[in-house]
Amino acid sequence: MKVLSIILLSILGLLSLCEVNEPSKTRNIQSVSGLFLNSFKHKFEQAVDHVGGHTQCAKDLKALLKNLVLLRRWAIKMIDASAKIPPGVFNGNYIATGDYDQCLEVKVTEKSLNITGQYCSVVILPSSKFSNEVGLLFDAAAFSEFIGMKRRYQMSDLVKFLRATFGLCIPNSCSISNLQKLWDYIEITFRVPVHMHFMNVLCNTADKTMEIYSHDKCIFFIFAVYGAILLIATIYDVFYHNKSDGEANMLVCFSVYSNCKKLFSYAESPGDVKHYLDSLNGLKVIGMLWIVYAHRALFSSMSSTNAVYVHKVWKFTLPGIISTAAVMSVDMFFSFSGLLLSYGYLTYTSTVARVTNTNLFAVQLYRLLR
């Protein structure tokens, strides 16, 4: 309400200037705009000084605002690269990205200034300190109900993970701690109904390298070990196992050559039952690719510029239908897996082993290793 009052007073002041004579109109408008810019500059500098005025981040932020008042090109580019309130907010368009490349291109090295652009995607949440209807726009679950968006039970869980994001272009000297303290002070002092959450993983500069976390290293290690097993098994299968008597070998189960050969071949005898079951392996592959595609499309849609619009319109298009229907591929994959397991077990017990007791743990371990 305070912001709205300031805007209305500004408009009334500018309209009143239209009643003066022409020679002084432009000069008066410039003086009024300068008055508001200087007032904002003074308030902003007070906030920066309160949270840490002696840091390099504070000095660069003050320099940015000072040069913005002077209409310096690099300062205007940083503000221009930051996101603005997008149109269609009430239609779910509350993800504003800004201009990533333009922000990283900013580099100032003049006099005592050494500023490089840093792009940060800020997560916007409703303020826990001040409740307001404005905060409804940044609560995805409540907002979807407010605009009357119908959701299936799968979408209800998905919408909970959607967050409004806002792209900011700031000096690279500002750390996440500096920015978070500054916004927390602004939020409390000016009773802003939204909370901005800064994360290091969502900030990037031109010379910043991708950060690798400990769990990423574990995943890379597991894939490296598994890849080494596949390579060793394939080399053994191609150069040694095929030249020998071809007896069953545990290592051959991991051979890429043998598995691909089984996957893309079929029995020549049409009367053989296995001739019809081999096609299920191909359908299982299609099912797995379907699931991977659906997850990739789902994660991509969550980072789009209008995530709510994606789930209102995109899911009714052909690519969207294929993605949302991927739940059927999961059922198909497990059904075929159970069918092939039952067929293999019955074939083994009736023709080979004729056993009555089965070690279920060994069977599941074998399936997991496969």
Short mmCIF file of C-alpha atoms in Angstrom, two decimals:
data_model
loop_
_atom_site.label_atom_id
_atom_site.label_comp_id
_atom_site.label_asym_id
_atom_site.label_seq_id
_atom_site.Cartn_x
_atom_site.Cartn_y
_atom_site.Cartn_z
CA MET A 1 0.00 0.00 0.00
CA LYS A 2 2.90 2.35 0.74
CA VAL A 3 4.42 1.65 -2.66
CA LEU A 4 1.09 2.35 -4.38
CA SER A 5 0.75 5.65 -2.52
CA ILE A 6 4.23 6.73 -3.60
CA ILE A 7 3.45 5.88 -7.23
CA LEU A 8 0.18 7.85 -7.15
CA LEU A 9 1.89 10.87 -5.59
CA SER A 10 4.58 10.68 -8.27
CA ILE A 11 1.99 10.67 -11.05
CA LEU A 12 0.11 13.61 -9.52
CA GLY A 13 3.35 15.53 -9.16
CA LEU A 14 4.29 14.95 -12.79
CA LEU A 15 0.80 15.96 -13.95
CA SER A 16 1.01 19.18 -11.98
CA LEU A 17 4.23 20.01 -13.81
CA CYS A 18 2.30 20.03 -17.08
CA GLU A 19 0.57 23.24 -15.97
CA VAL A 20 3.80 25.23 -15.90
CA ASN A 21 5.22 26.95 -18.97
CA GLU A 22 7.13 24.97 -21.61
CA PRO A 23 10.71 26.19 -20.96
CA SER A 24 10.69 25.05 -17.35
CA LYS A 25 8.73 21.79 -17.86
CA THR A 26 11.68 19.59 -18.81
CA ARG A 27 13.88 21.06 -16.11
CA ASN A 28 11.23 20.46 -13.44
CA ILE A 29 10.61 16.87 -14.55
CA GLN A 30 14.34 16.15 -14.37
CA SER A 31 14.53 17.68 -10.91
CA VAL A 32 11.60 15.56 -9.69
CA SER A 33 13.09 12.35 -11.12
CA GLY A 34 16.42 13.25 -9.60
CA LEU A 35 14.73 13.88 -6.27
CA PHE A 36 13.18 10.40 -6.23
CA LEU A 37 16.41 8.74 -7.39
CA ASN A 38 18.44 10.51 -4.74
CA SER A 39 15.87 9.62 -2.08
CA PHE A 40 15.98 5.96 -3.11
CA LYS A 41 19.77 6.10 -3.26
CA HIS A 42 19.90 7.47 0.28
CA LYS A 43 17.57 4.75 1.66
CA PHE A 44 19.46 2.02 -0.17
CA GLU A 45 22.82 3.22 1.10
CA GLN A 46 21.44 3.22 4.64
CA ALA A 47 20.39 -0.43 4.24
CA VAL A 48 23.78 -1.37 2.78
CA ASP A 49 25.66 0.39 5.59
CA HIS A 50 23.50 -1.31 8.22
CA VAL A 51 24.31 -4.86 7.03
CA GLY A 52 28.00 -4.26 6.30
CA GLY A 53 29.08 -0.98 4.82
CA HIS A 54 32.82 -1.75 4.92
CA THR A 55 32.70 -4.81 2.66
CA GLN A 56 33.65 -4.76 -1.01
CA CYS A 57 30.11 -5.82 -1.85
CA ALA A 58 28.71 -2.70 -0.16
CA LYS A 59 31.16 -0.44 -2.01
CA ASP A 60 30.27 -2.00 -5.36
CA LEU A 61 26.52 -1.76 -4.71
CA LYS A 62 26.87 1.92 -3.84
CA ALA A 63 28.98 2.47 -6.96
CA LEU A 64 26.34 0.69 -9.05
CA LEU A 65 23.54 2.91 -7.77
CA LYS A 66 25.65 6.08 -8.05
CA ASN A 67 26.53 5.34 -11.67
CA LEU A 68 22.92 4.41 -12.38
CA VAL A 69 21.84 7.90 -11.27
CA LEU A 70 24.54 9.28 -13.60
CA LEU A 71 23.13 7.05 -16.39
CA ARG A 72 26.40 5.23 -17.00
CA ARG A 73 26.11 2.52 -19.63
CA TRP A 74 27.47 -0.40 -17.60
CA ALA A 75 25.15 0.35 -14.66
CA ILE A 76 22.13 0.53 -16.96
CA LYS A 77 23.16 -2.80 -18.52
CA MET A 78 23.23 -4.49 -15.12
CA ILE A 79 19.77 -3.19 -14.24
CA ASP A 80 18.51 -4.07 -17.72
CA ALA A 81 19.90 -7.62 -17.37
CA SER A 82 17.92 -8.11 -14.16
CA ALA A 83 14.39 -9.45 -14.42
CA LYS A 84 11.30 -7.27 -14.17
CA ILE A 85 7.76 -8.12 -13.13
CA PRO A 86 6.55 -10.15 -16.14
CA PRO A 87 3.12 -9.85 -17.76
CA GLY A 88 0.54 -12.54 -17.08
CA VAL A 89 1.40 -13.10 -13.43
CA PHE A 90 -2.21 -14.08 -12.73
CA ASN A 91 -1.90 -16.67 -15.49
CA GLY A 92 1.00 -18.37 -13.76
CA ASN A 93 3.89 -16.47 -15.34
CA TYR A 94 5.88 -15.79 -12.18
CA ILE A 95 9.30 -16.97 -13.34
CA ALA A 96 11.35 -14.02 -14.64
CA THR A 97 14.80 -14.99 -15.90
CA GLY A 98 16.36 -11.71 -17.00
CA ASP A 99 19.29 -11.72 -19.45
CA TYR A 100 21.99 -14.18 -18.36
CA ASP A 101 24.53 -13.44 -21.13
CA GLN A 102 24.21 -9.66 -20.88
CA CYS A 103 24.84 -9.80 -17.14
CA LEU A 104 28.02 -11.87 -17.49
CA GLU A 105 29.31 -9.50 -20.19
CA VAL A 106 29.47 -6.59 -17.72
CA LYS A 107 33.06 -5.87 -16.74
CA VAL A 108 34.16 -2.49 -15.41
CA THR A 109 37.83 -1.65 -14.76
CA GLU A 110 38.14 2.10 -14.42
CA LYS A 111 39.67 4.26 -11.71
CA SER A 112 38.90 2.51 -8.41
CA LEU A 113 36.14 0.31 -9.85
CA ASN A 114 36.62 -3.36 -10.61
CA ILE A 115 33.12 -4.80 -11.06
CA THR A 116 32.10 -7.95 -12.93
CA GLY A 117 28.52 -9.07 -13.46
CA GLN A 118 27.17 -11.96 -11.41
CA TYR A 119 23.84 -13.56 -12.36
CA CYS A 120 21.71 -15.05 -9.58
CA SER A 121 18.35 -16.78 -9.78
CA VAL A 122 16.56 -15.84 -6.59
CA VAL A 123 13.78 -18.01 -5.18
CA ILE A 124 10.81 -15.88 -4.09
CA LEU A 125 8.60 -17.14 -1.27
CA PRO A 126 5.76 -15.64 0.76
CA SER A 127 7.11 -13.79 3.76
CA SER A 128 6.71 -15.61 7.05
CA LYS A 129 6.85 -12.30 8.94
CA PHE A 130 4.18 -10.31 7.08
CA SER A 131 1.09 -11.95 5.58
CA ASN A 132 -0.34 -10.27 2.51
CA GLU A 133 -2.37 -11.20 -0.54
CA VAL A 134 0.69 -10.43 -2.65
CA GLY A 135 2.39 -13.45 -1.08
CA LEU A 136 -0.31 -15.64 -2.63
CA LEU A 137 1.30 -15.09 -6.03
CA PHE A 138 4.47 -16.85 -4.87
CA ASP A 139 2.82 -19.89 -3.26
CA ALA A 140 2.43 -22.26 -6.21
CA ALA A 141 -0.08 -24.59 -4.56
CA ALA A 142 -2.32 -21.79 -3.24
CA PHE A 143 -1.93 -19.77 -6.42
CA SER A 144 -3.01 -22.64 -8.68
CA GLU A 145 -6.17 -23.01 -6.62
CA PHE A 146 -6.71 -19.23 -6.71
CA ILE A 147 -6.72 -19.12 -10.53
CA GLY A 148 -8.91 -22.24 -10.69
CA MET A 149 -6.39 -24.57 -12.32
CA LYS A 150 -7.61 -28.16 -12.27
CA ARG A 151 -4.96 -30.67 -11.28
CA ARG A 152 -4.80 -34.40 -11.23
CA TYR A 153 -3.35 -36.07 -8.17
CA GLN A 154 0.08 -36.36 -9.84
CA MET A 155 0.11 -32.65 -10.65
CA SER A 156 -0.90 -31.74 -7.10
CA ASP A 157 2.35 -33.21 -5.80
CA LEU A 158 4.37 -31.63 -8.60
CA VAL A 159 3.04 -28.10 -8.10
CA LYS A 160 4.34 -28.15 -4.52
CA PHE A 161 7.91 -28.10 -5.88
CA LEU A 162 7.36 -25.11 -8.19
CA ARG A 163 8.92 -21.89 -7.00
CA ALA A 164 8.81 -18.35 -8.33
CA THR A 165 12.29 -17.24 -9.42
CA PHE A 166 13.69 -13.83 -10.25
CA GLY A 167 16.94 -13.19 -12.11
CA LEU A 168 19.23 -10.52 -10.64
CA CYS A 169 22.43 -9.04 -12.04
CA ILE A 170 24.68 -7.94 -9.18
CA PRO A 171 28.42 -7.32 -8.64
CA ASN A 172 30.49 -10.48 -8.32
CA SER A 173 32.01 -9.26 -5.04
CA CYS A 174 28.68 -9.89 -3.28
CA SER A 175 28.47 -13.26 -1.57
CA ILE A 176 25.27 -15.14 -0.79
CA SER A 177 25.61 -14.12 2.85
CA ASN A 178 25.88 -10.42 1.93
CA LEU A 179 22.82 -10.54 -0.30
CA GLN A 180 20.71 -12.53 2.15
CA LYS A 181 21.49 -10.15 5.04
CA LEU A 182 20.69 -7.15 2.85
CA TRP A 183 17.32 -8.51 1.75
CA ASP A 184 16.37 -9.67 5.25
CA TYR A 185 16.97 -6.14 6.49
CA ILE A 186 14.91 -4.64 3.63
CA GLU A 187 12.12 -7.16 4.22
CA ILE A 188 11.83 -6.29 7.91
CA THR A 189 12.38 -2.53 7.60
CA PHE A 190 9.97 -1.91 4.72
CA ARG A 191 7.58 -4.75 5.62
CA VAL A 192 7.90 -6.41 2.22
CA PRO A 193 5.39 -9.31 1.91
CA VAL A 194 7.83 -11.57 0.03
CA HIS A 195 11.04 -13.30 1.05
CA MET A 196 14.00 -13.77 -1.29
CA HIS A 197 16.14 -16.85 -0.79
CA PHE A 198 19.66 -16.74 -2.26
CA MET A 199 21.57 -19.94 -3.00
CA ASN A 200 25.17 -20.28 -4.17
CA VAL A 201 24.28 -23.00 -6.66
CA LEU A 202 21.96 -20.55 -8.47
CA CYS A 203 24.61 -17.83 -8.87
CA ASN A 204 27.17 -17.79 -11.65
CA THR A 205 29.94 -15.62 -13.08
CA ALA A 206 31.90 -15.82 -16.31
CA ASP A 207 34.92 -17.43 -14.62
CA LYS A 208 33.08 -19.63 -12.12
CA THR A 209 33.61 -23.37 -12.49
CA MET A 210 30.85 -25.88 -11.89
CA GLU A 211 30.86 -27.05 -8.29
CA ILE A 212 30.96 -30.83 -7.79
CA TYR A 213 29.34 -32.08 -4.60
CA SER A 214 30.25 -35.19 -2.61
CA HIS A 215 27.18 -37.14 -3.74
CA ASP A 216 28.05 -36.27 -7.36
CA LYS A 217 31.48 -37.82 -6.84
CA CYS A 218 29.86 -40.98 -5.44
CA ILE A 219 27.61 -41.26 -8.50
CA PHE A 220 30.56 -40.70 -10.86
CA PHE A 221 32.53 -43.38 -9.01
CA ILE A 222 29.67 -45.91 -9.24
CA PHE A 223 29.26 -45.27 -12.97
CA ALA A 224 33.02 -45.53 -13.48
CA VAL A 225 33.14 -48.91 -11.71
CA TYR A 226 30.12 -50.17 -13.64
CA GLY A 227 31.60 -48.92 -16.92
CA ALA A 228 34.88 -50.70 -16.16
CA ILE A 229 32.98 -53.96 -15.49
CA LEU A 230 31.12 -53.60 -18.81
CA LEU A 231 34.38 -52.94 -20.66
CA ILE A 232 36.22 -55.88 -19.09
CA ALA A 233 33.25 -58.22 -19.65
CA THR A 234 32.88 -57.18 -23.29
CA ILE A 235 36.62 -57.62 -24.01
CA TYR A 236 36.58 -61.03 -22.34
CA ASP A 237 33.47 -62.07 -24.27
CA VAL A 238 34.74 -60.97 -27.69
CA PHE A 239 38.36 -62.15 -27.49
CA TYR A 240 38.23 -65.18 -25.17
CA HIS A 241 34.77 -66.54 -24.47
CA ASN A 242 33.69 -66.85 -28.13
CA LYS A 243 36.89 -68.73 -28.97
CA SER A 244 36.45 -71.21 -26.13
CA ASP A 245 33.77 -73.84 -25.63
CA GLY A 246 31.25 -71.12 -24.70
CA GLU A 247 30.38 -72.41 -21.25
CA ALA A 248 28.22 -70.25 -18.99
CA ASN A 249 30.21 -67.55 -17.27
CA MET A 250 29.11 -64.93 -14.76
CA LEU A 251 31.27 -62.24 -16.36
CA VAL A 252 29.58 -62.67 -19.74
CA CYS A 253 26.29 -61.50 -18.19
CA PHE A 254 27.75 -57.96 -18.23
CA SER A 255 29.01 -58.14 -21.82
CA VAL A 256 27.63 -55.36 -24.01
CA TYR A 257 28.21 -57.50 -27.10
CA SER A 258 26.23 -60.53 -25.90
CA ASN A 259 23.38 -58.50 -24.43
CA CYS A 260 22.95 -56.38 -27.56
CA LYS A 261 23.08 -59.53 -29.67
CA LYS A 262 20.23 -61.06 -27.65
CA LEU A 263 18.26 -57.83 -27.66
CA PHE A 264 18.30 -57.28 -31.43
CA SER A 265 17.95 -60.91 -32.57
CA TYR A 266 14.92 -63.21 -32.78
CA ALA A 267 14.34 -66.93 -33.16
CA GLU A 268 14.14 -68.19 -36.74
CA SER A 269 11.51 -70.83 -36.00
CA PRO A 270 8.00 -69.27 -35.90
CA GLY A 271 6.71 -72.22 -33.92
CA ASP A 272 9.07 -71.57 -31.04
CA VAL A 273 7.42 -69.85 -28.08
CA LYS A 274 10.62 -67.93 -27.42
CA HIS A 275 10.17 -66.33 -30.84
CA TYR A 276 7.23 -64.38 -29.45
CA LEU A 277 8.75 -63.60 -26.05
CA ASP A 278 11.88 -62.01 -27.49
CA SER A 279 9.83 -59.06 -28.72
CA LEU A 280 9.04 -58.21 -25.10
CA ASN A 281 12.69 -57.34 -24.53
CA GLY A 282 12.40 -54.65 -27.19
CA LEU A 283 9.20 -53.35 -25.63
CA LYS A 284 10.99 -53.16 -22.28
CA VAL A 285 13.68 -51.01 -23.89
CA ILE A 286 11.00 -48.75 -25.37
CA GLY A 287 9.39 -48.52 -21.94
CA MET A 288 12.68 -47.51 -20.32
CA LEU A 289 13.32 -44.86 -22.98
CA TRP A 290 9.77 -43.61 -22.49
CA ILE A 291 10.35 -43.20 -18.76
CA VAL A 292 13.67 -41.40 -19.28
CA TYR A 293 12.07 -39.03 -21.81
CA ALA A 294 9.18 -38.25 -19.47
CA HIS A 295 11.49 -37.43 -16.56
CA ARG A 296 13.66 -35.23 -18.77
CA ALA A 297 10.60 -33.35 -20.07
CA LEU A 298 9.25 -33.01 -16.54
CA PHE A 299 12.44 -31.52 -15.11
CA SER A 300 12.80 -29.20 -18.12
CA SER A 301 9.25 -27.92 -17.68
CA MET A 302 9.98 -27.03 -14.04
CA SER A 303 12.71 -24.61 -15.19
CA SER A 304 10.66 -23.00 -17.98
CA THR A 305 9.66 -19.35 -17.92
CA ASN A 306 6.02 -20.22 -17.26
CA ALA A 307 5.76 -23.52 -15.44
CA VAL A 308 2.07 -23.26 -14.59
CA TYR A 309 1.22 -22.56 -18.24
CA VAL A 310 3.16 -25.70 -19.18
CA HIS A 311 0.90 -27.85 -17.04
CA LYS A 312 -2.25 -26.07 -18.21
CA VAL A 313 -1.63 -26.15 -21.98
CA TRP A 314 1.48 -28.17 -22.85
CA LYS A 315 0.17 -31.40 -21.31
CA PHE A 316 -2.61 -31.45 -23.94
CA THR A 317 -0.16 -31.34 -26.87
CA LEU A 318 1.30 -34.51 -28.41
CA PRO A 319 4.69 -34.27 -26.62
CA GLY A 320 2.86 -33.45 -23.40
CA ILE A 321 0.49 -36.40 -23.77
CA ILE A 322 3.45 -38.73 -24.34
CA SER A 323 5.14 -37.41 -21.20
CA THR A 324 2.09 -37.46 -18.93
CA ALA A 325 1.16 -40.96 -20.14
CA ALA A 326 4.56 -42.30 -19.11
CA VAL A 327 2.98 -43.69 -15.95
CA MET A 328 1.57 -46.41 -18.21
CA SER A 329 5.08 -47.30 -19.38
CA VAL A 330 6.06 -47.98 -15.77
CA ASP A 331 3.17 -50.44 -15.43
CA MET A 332 4.08 -51.99 -18.78
CA PHE A 333 7.73 -52.35 -17.80
CA PHE A 334 6.97 -54.10 -14.51
CA SER A 335 4.32 -56.32 -16.13
CA PHE A 336 6.73 -57.50 -18.80
CA SER A 337 9.46 -58.02 -16.21
CA GLY A 338 7.13 -60.20 -14.14
CA LEU A 339 6.02 -62.14 -17.21
CA LEU A 340 9.57 -62.86 -18.36
CA LEU A 341 10.64 -63.78 -14.83
CA SER A 342 7.75 -66.23 -14.49
CA TYR A 343 8.44 -67.73 -17.90
CA GLY A 344 12.14 -68.12 -17.18
CA TYR A 345 11.51 -69.63 -13.76
CA LEU A 346 8.94 -72.15 -15.05
CA THR A 347 11.19 -73.12 -17.95
CA TYR A 348 14.15 -73.62 -15.64
CA THR A 349 12.27 -75.71 -13.05
CA SER A 350 10.46 -77.88 -15.60
CA THR A 351 13.27 -78.67 -18.02
CA VAL A 352 16.58 -78.09 -16.27
CA ALA A 353 16.62 -78.25 -12.50
CA ARG A 354 13.18 -79.64 -11.59
CA VAL A 355 13.53 -78.08 -8.15
CA THR A 356 10.71 -77.45 -5.71
CA ASN A 357 12.38 -74.91 -3.41
CA THR A 358 13.66 -71.60 -4.76
CA ASN A 359 16.00 -69.15 -3.08
CA LEU A 360 14.10 -65.90 -3.65
CA PHE A 361 17.00 -63.82 -2.34
CA ALA A 362 19.32 -65.32 -4.97
CA VAL A 363 16.75 -64.69 -7.70
CA GLN A 364 16.34 -61.02 -6.75
CA LEU A 365 20.10 -60.56 -6.39
CA TYR A 366 20.59 -62.00 -9.86
CA ARG A 367 17.96 -59.64 -11.29
CA LEU A 368 19.59 -56.68 -9.56
CA LEU A 369 23.01 -57.56 -10.95
CA ARG A 370 21.55 -58.00 -14.40
#
